[in-house]
Tab-separated table of C-alpha atoms in Angstrom:
chain	number	residue	atom	x	y	z
A	761	MET	CA	119.392	136.821	107.962
A	762	THR	CA	122.592	137.401	109.730
A	763	ARG	CA	124.423	140.615	110.793
A	764	ILE	CA	128.016	141.070	111.814
A	765	ASP	CA	130.203	144.002	112.606
A	766	VAL	CA	132.966	144.548	110.027
A	767	GLU	CA	135.267	147.360	109.203
A	768	PHE	CA	137.250	148.389	105.921
A	769	PRO	CA	140.021	150.970	105.314
A	770	SER	CA	139.514	154.399	103.926
A	771	GLY	CA	142.504	156.664	103.859
A	772	ASP	CA	144.496	156.215	107.110
A	773	ASP	CA	141.348	155.236	109.169
A	774	ARG	CA	138.809	152.552	109.233
A	775	CYS	CA	135.163	152.705	108.664
A	776	ALA	CA	132.912	150.724	110.884
A	777	ALA	CA	129.969	148.792	109.297
A	778	TRP	CA	127.262	146.179	109.592
A	779	LEU	CA	127.353	143.451	107.078
A	780	TYR	CA	123.919	141.700	106.508
A	781	ARG	CA	123.646	138.411	104.591
A	782	PRO	CA	120.375	136.769	103.468
A	783	GLU	CA	119.532	133.235	103.783
A	784	ALA	CA	120.821	131.793	100.538
A	785	ALA	CA	122.724	128.725	99.238
A	786	ALA	CA	126.388	128.639	100.145
A	787	ASP	CA	127.385	128.897	96.517
A	788	ALA	CA	125.039	131.765	95.630
A	789	SER	CA	126.466	135.240	94.710
A	790	VAL	CA	123.837	137.877	95.569
A	791	PRO	CA	123.668	141.524	94.880
A	792	ILE	CA	124.732	143.831	97.541
A	793	VAL	CA	123.213	147.193	98.696
A	794	VAL	CA	125.682	149.703	100.210
A	795	LEU	CA	123.974	152.292	102.556
A	796	ALA	CA	125.162	155.274	104.549
A	797	HIS	CA	123.326	158.128	106.284
A	798	GLY	CA	122.700	161.792	105.422
A	799	LEU	CA	124.016	165.020	107.207
A	800	GLY	CA	125.654	164.025	110.416
A	801	GLY	CA	123.716	160.761	110.824
A	802	VAL	CA	124.965	157.286	112.000
A	803	LYS	CA	124.005	153.830	110.943
A	804	GLU	CA	121.762	153.243	113.981
A	805	MET	CA	119.400	156.031	112.775
A	806	ARG	CA	117.029	153.826	111.006
A	807	LEU	CA	119.285	152.351	108.337
A	808	ASP	CA	118.905	148.915	109.944
A	809	ALA	CA	115.218	149.184	109.110
A	810	TYR	CA	116.028	149.549	105.454
A	811	ALA	CA	118.842	146.970	105.513
A	812	GLU	CA	116.528	144.369	107.143
A	813	ARG	CA	113.886	144.753	104.462
A	814	PHE	CA	116.501	144.582	101.672
A	815	THR	CA	118.154	141.486	103.232
A	816	ALA	CA	114.760	139.674	103.698
A	817	ASP	CA	114.332	140.182	100.015
A	818	GLY	CA	117.478	138.354	99.210
A	819	TYR	CA	120.181	141.182	98.983
A	820	ALA	CA	123.331	141.400	101.108
A	821	CYS	CA	123.669	144.829	102.657
A	822	LEU	CA	126.740	146.958	103.877
A	823	VAL	CA	125.735	149.672	106.261
A	824	PHE	CA	128.663	152.007	107.123
A	825	ASP	CA	129.465	155.097	109.341
A	826	TYR	CA	131.648	157.813	107.657
A	827	ARG	CA	135.046	158.531	109.136
A	828	HIS	CA	134.842	161.042	112.024
A	829	PHE	CA	131.290	159.698	112.979
A	830	GLY	CA	129.662	157.026	115.029
A	831	ALA	CA	131.781	153.895	115.406
A	832	SER	CA	134.273	154.718	112.678
A	833	GLU	CA	137.777	156.236	113.228
A	834	GLY	CA	138.904	159.668	112.303
A	835	GLU	CA	140.036	162.777	114.082
A	836	PRO	CA	138.776	165.261	114.866
A	837	ARG	CA	135.471	164.010	115.556
A	838	GLN	CA	132.377	165.394	113.866
A	839	LEU	CA	134.252	166.631	110.835
A	840	LEU	CA	132.028	166.481	107.866
A	841	ASP	CA	134.047	167.006	104.629
A	842	ILE	CA	132.447	166.128	101.307
A	843	GLU	CA	135.464	164.610	99.420
A	844	ARG	CA	136.249	162.613	102.545
A	845	GLN	CA	132.768	161.231	102.481
A	846	LEU	CA	132.943	160.453	98.821
A	847	ALA	CA	136.154	158.592	99.532
A	848	ASP	CA	134.536	156.545	102.056
A	849	TRP	CA	131.727	155.579	99.689
A	850	ALA	CA	134.416	154.558	97.179
A	851	ALA	CA	136.126	152.487	99.872
A	852	ALA	CA	132.880	150.808	100.851
A	853	VAL	CA	132.235	149.803	97.181
A	854	ARG	CA	135.695	148.443	96.925
A	855	TYR	CA	135.219	146.380	100.113
A	856	ALA	CA	131.764	145.193	98.956
A	857	ARG	CA	133.006	143.860	95.686
A	858	ARG	CA	135.652	141.708	97.223
A	859	LEU	CA	133.181	140.004	99.674
A	860	ASP	CA	132.637	136.253	99.351
A	861	GLY	CA	129.251	135.339	98.134
A	862	VAL	CA	128.679	138.872	96.630
A	863	ASP	CA	128.277	139.508	92.880
A	864	SER	CA	130.797	142.231	92.336
A	865	SER	CA	129.033	143.272	89.274
A	866	ARG	CA	125.622	143.926	90.972
A	867	VAL	CA	126.551	146.566	93.667
A	868	VAL	CA	123.686	149.049	94.473
A	869	LEU	CA	124.078	152.291	96.129
A	870	TRP	CA	121.415	153.480	98.590
A	871	GLY	CA	121.443	157.094	100.039
A	872	SER	CA	119.122	159.403	101.766
A	873	SER	CA	119.186	163.259	102.131
A	874	PHE	CA	122.884	164.308	102.092
A	875	SER	CA	123.968	160.791	101.150
A	876	GLY	CA	121.142	160.825	98.491
A	877	GLY	CA	123.257	163.261	96.769
A	878	HIS	CA	126.473	161.306	97.460
A	879	VAL	CA	125.295	158.126	95.730
A	880	ILE	CA	124.656	160.054	92.473
A	881	GLU	CA	128.143	161.515	92.462
A	882	VAL	CA	129.702	158.146	93.498
A	883	ALA	CA	127.960	156.158	90.924
A	884	ALA	CA	128.720	158.596	88.153
A	885	ARG	CA	132.309	158.549	89.017
A	886	ASP	CA	132.441	154.771	89.343
A	887	GLY	CA	130.810	153.918	86.178
A	888	ARG	CA	130.141	150.280	87.166
A	889	ILE	CA	127.354	150.584	89.859
A	890	ALA	CA	124.340	148.210	88.990
A	891	ALA	CA	121.636	150.824	90.431
A	892	VAL	CA	121.098	153.860	92.697
A	893	VAL	CA	118.297	154.420	95.074
A	894	SER	CA	118.260	157.961	96.320
A	895	GLN	CA	115.570	159.272	98.606
A	896	CYS	CA	114.819	162.730	99.712
A	897	PRO	CA	118.192	163.727	97.977
A	898	PHE	CA	120.388	166.696	98.628
A	899	THR	CA	121.095	167.579	94.993
A	900	ASP	CA	121.602	171.417	94.921
A	901	GLY	CA	123.707	173.370	97.430
A	902	LEU	CA	122.319	176.672	96.473
A	903	ALA	CA	118.643	175.545	96.727
A	904	SER	CA	119.273	174.156	100.230
A	905	ALA	CA	121.124	177.282	101.322
A	906	LEU	CA	118.335	179.387	100.237
A	907	ALA	CA	115.731	177.295	101.908
A	908	THR	CA	117.582	178.016	105.213
A	909	PRO	CA	116.071	180.864	107.089
A	910	PHE	CA	118.398	183.931	106.742
A	911	VAL	CA	118.218	184.423	110.651
A	912	SER	CA	119.650	180.965	111.032
A	913	THR	CA	122.494	181.640	108.612
A	914	LEU	CA	123.383	184.731	110.609
A	915	LYS	CA	123.332	182.785	113.896
A	916	ILE	CA	125.707	180.132	112.407
A	917	ALA	CA	128.139	182.655	110.832
A	918	PRO	CA	130.350	183.428	113.892
A	919	SER	CA	130.815	179.719	114.786
A	920	VAL	CA	132.021	179.239	111.156
A	921	VAL	CA	134.484	181.923	111.462
A	922	ARG	CA	135.769	180.562	114.778
A	923	ASP	CA	135.944	177.010	113.428
A	924	VAL	CA	138.005	178.111	110.366
A	925	VAL	CA	140.363	179.777	112.719
A	926	ALA	CA	140.428	176.664	115.032
A	927	ALA	CA	141.303	174.415	111.850
A	928	ALA	CA	144.131	176.869	111.115
A	929	ARG	CA	145.483	176.487	114.564
A	930	LYS	CA	144.876	172.685	114.766
A	931	ALA	CA	142.613	173.212	117.685
A	932	PRO	CA	139.456	171.135	118.403
A	933	PRO	CA	136.562	172.094	115.956
A	934	VAL	CA	133.790	174.603	116.861
A	935	LEU	CA	130.598	172.583	116.455
A	936	VAL	CA	127.261	173.814	115.101
A	937	PRO	CA	123.932	172.026	115.796
A	938	LEU	CA	122.517	169.795	112.911
A	939	ALA	CA	118.839	170.606	113.555
A	940	ALA	CA	116.659	173.212	115.180
A	941	PRO	CA	113.235	174.651	114.778
A	942	ARG	CA	112.898	177.124	112.128
A	943	GLY	CA	114.921	180.265	112.625
A	944	GLY	CA	117.192	178.425	115.227
A	945	LYS	CA	120.960	177.961	115.148
A	946	ALA	CA	121.543	174.846	113.055
A	947	LEU	CA	122.351	173.649	109.572
A	948	MET	CA	118.804	172.319	109.194
A	949	ALA	CA	116.521	174.982	110.616
A	950	ALA	CA	112.864	174.200	109.624
A	951	ASP	CA	109.466	173.550	111.207
A	952	ASP	CA	109.947	169.828	111.085
A	953	ALA	CA	113.837	169.483	111.373
A	954	ASP	CA	114.321	169.305	115.065
A	955	SER	CA	111.514	166.957	115.938
A	956	GLY	CA	112.150	164.960	112.698
A	957	TYR	CA	115.770	164.445	113.200
A	958	ARG	CA	115.197	163.544	116.876
A	959	ALA	CA	112.697	160.913	115.895
A	960	LEU	CA	115.310	158.927	113.919
A	961	ARG	CA	117.571	158.324	117.100
A	962	PRO	CA	116.796	155.144	119.050
A	963	GLU	CA	116.616	155.580	122.883
A	964	GLY	CA	120.098	155.263	124.454
A	965	LEU	CA	122.110	156.108	121.416
A	966	ASP	CA	125.169	158.199	122.213
A	967	PHE	CA	124.965	160.794	119.514
A	968	VAL	CA	126.526	164.147	119.184
A	969	ASP	CA	124.039	166.425	117.336
A	970	ALA	CA	126.527	168.756	115.797
A	971	VAL	CA	129.383	168.984	113.166
A	972	ALA	CA	132.273	171.159	112.507
A	973	ALA	CA	131.056	174.609	111.570
A	974	ARG	CA	133.422	174.958	108.657
A	975	PHE	CA	131.117	172.576	106.709
A	976	ALA	CA	128.745	175.413	106.148
A	977	LEU	CA	131.168	176.805	103.707
A	978	GLN	CA	130.912	173.767	101.472
A	979	ILE	CA	127.163	173.535	101.235
A	980	THR	CA	126.629	175.930	98.423
A	981	ARG	CA	129.478	174.574	96.324
A	982	TYR	CA	128.148	171.004	96.229
A	983	PHE	CA	125.811	170.192	93.305
A	984	PRO	CA	125.685	166.281	93.135
A	985	GLY	CA	122.484	166.502	91.117
A	986	ARG	CA	124.413	167.720	88.209
A	987	SER	CA	125.914	164.355	87.972
A	988	ALA	CA	122.588	162.676	87.508
A	989	ARG	CA	123.002	163.175	83.691
A	990	LYS	CA	126.084	161.062	83.823
A	991	LEU	CA	124.553	157.959	85.328
A	992	SER	CA	124.824	154.924	83.116
A	993	CYS	CA	122.732	152.606	85.486
A	994	PRO	CA	119.165	152.694	86.490
A	995	ALA	CA	118.241	155.107	89.229
A	996	LEU	CA	115.094	155.621	91.512
A	997	PHE	CA	114.739	158.973	92.840
A	998	CYS	CA	112.259	159.124	95.837
A	999	VAL	CA	111.414	162.822	96.173
A	1000	CYS	CA	109.589	164.436	98.998
A	1001	GLY	CA	107.147	166.988	97.802
A	1002	THR	CA	107.207	169.220	100.818
A	1003	ASP	CA	110.789	168.828	101.541
A	1004	THR	CA	112.094	171.758	103.679
A	1005	VAL	CA	115.742	170.672	103.585
A	1006	ALA	CA	116.290	169.524	99.893
A	1007	PRO	CA	113.730	171.510	97.869
A	1008	ALA	CA	111.945	169.274	95.521
A	1009	ARG	CA	111.812	171.817	92.650
A	1010	ALA	CA	115.465	171.838	92.346
A	1011	THR	CA	115.819	168.056	92.788
A	1012	LEU	CA	113.337	167.515	89.998
A	1013	ARG	CA	115.075	169.626	87.732
A	1014	HIS	CA	118.402	167.661	88.313
A	1015	VAL	CA	117.170	164.076	88.418
A	1016	ASP	CA	114.906	164.316	85.329
A	1017	LYS	CA	118.099	164.317	83.393
A	1018	ALA	CA	119.140	160.870	84.480
A	1019	PRO	CA	119.132	158.674	81.374
A	1020	ARG	CA	117.769	155.790	83.069
A	1021	GLY	CA	116.160	157.578	85.885
A	1022	GLU	CA	112.724	156.962	87.499
A	1023	VAL	CA	111.140	159.566	89.753
A	1024	LEU	CA	108.517	159.048	92.360
A	1025	LEU	CA	107.116	162.080	94.050
A	1026	TYR	CA	105.519	161.770	97.374
A	1027	PRO	CA	103.360	164.098	99.638
A	1028	TYR	CA	105.925	163.876	102.576
A	1029	GLY	CA	108.269	166.068	104.373
A	1030	HIS	CA	112.024	165.535	104.581
A	1031	PHE	CA	111.876	163.576	107.819
A	1032	ASP	CA	108.570	161.834	107.185
A	1033	ILE	CA	110.030	159.170	104.887
A	1034	TYR	CA	111.924	157.261	107.480
A	1035	LEU	CA	109.022	156.279	109.777
A	1036	GLY	CA	105.422	154.883	109.757
A	1037	ASP	CA	103.168	154.566	106.735
A	1038	ALA	CA	105.521	156.883	104.580
A	1039	PHE	CA	108.464	154.470	105.235
A	1040	GLU	CA	106.249	151.416	104.397
A	1041	THR	CA	104.997	153.051	101.088
A	1042	VAL	CA	108.647	154.019	99.951
A	1043	ILE	CA	110.306	150.879	100.995
A	1044	ALA	CA	107.742	148.938	99.073
A	1045	ASP	CA	108.617	151.128	95.951
A	1046	GLN	CA	112.329	150.704	96.338
A	1047	LEU	CA	112.176	146.835	96.730
A	1048	ALA	CA	109.926	146.778	93.518
A	1049	PHE	CA	112.586	148.810	91.737
A	1050	LEU	CA	115.494	146.550	92.803
A	1051	ARG	CA	113.479	143.340	91.911
A	1052	ARG	CA	113.016	144.664	88.497
A	1053	VAL	CA	116.469	146.071	87.766
A	1054	VAL	CA	118.808	144.088	89.928
A	1055	PRO	CA	116.927	140.757	90.533
A	1056	VAL	CA	118.270	138.319	93.123
């Protein structure tokens, strides 16, 4: 396989991405899997592991960073805005469809955690996506908010107010940490959140473990799981049974309504799925799904 650095426009900025191409005949048009990370994550945080497996199986892959994060453009930095991220997904799909050697009718969306919800919403809006793979997906903002310890919400609140004021004054954002142990000051505050999130970061990665605090006001209003019923394509939902960030009960309620959905429930936590035996189990299931519904 080959991997090259590419970029594509989204709004007034450009998104940085990796383009993986499999070893294939020069005249072959292959399916492409588009991948992006979850809450505040960047492509270096284990997305290469997934893309390498898909590419080895004959799929092209486009792995991108959202605007305001990682190697992508966008000011202010660390601004997490749901509609802007959905626009980045739409821009990535447009770019993927125009690539030489790619079958534009066979674009697959792969998302995890927060992007696991995004891919449901994007595919429902697009209407021409070939398949969706969504693992440990964020589907229900209220369920995730209720899963956050109340003490953590109280600790975040002053930063949210200060950041809203900063935004009004066009000042630099006030940041809030992404992950902390249970009861800590972070958007994800659970027993496995801090250690789990840190385990995804390769040594030497220059990474800011925080986002603009104003994002906390968007969480409870985002229900991408409700769009599962609108999906016209095959969809695989890999749900973690002991998920502390995206509760499985709410997720199952939403994804069970996908007309062509398949649900796999695993005895893993939200962060287990990226590493070790859990990763090997889940990636094998995802590859089996893709071979069946979007064969090379």
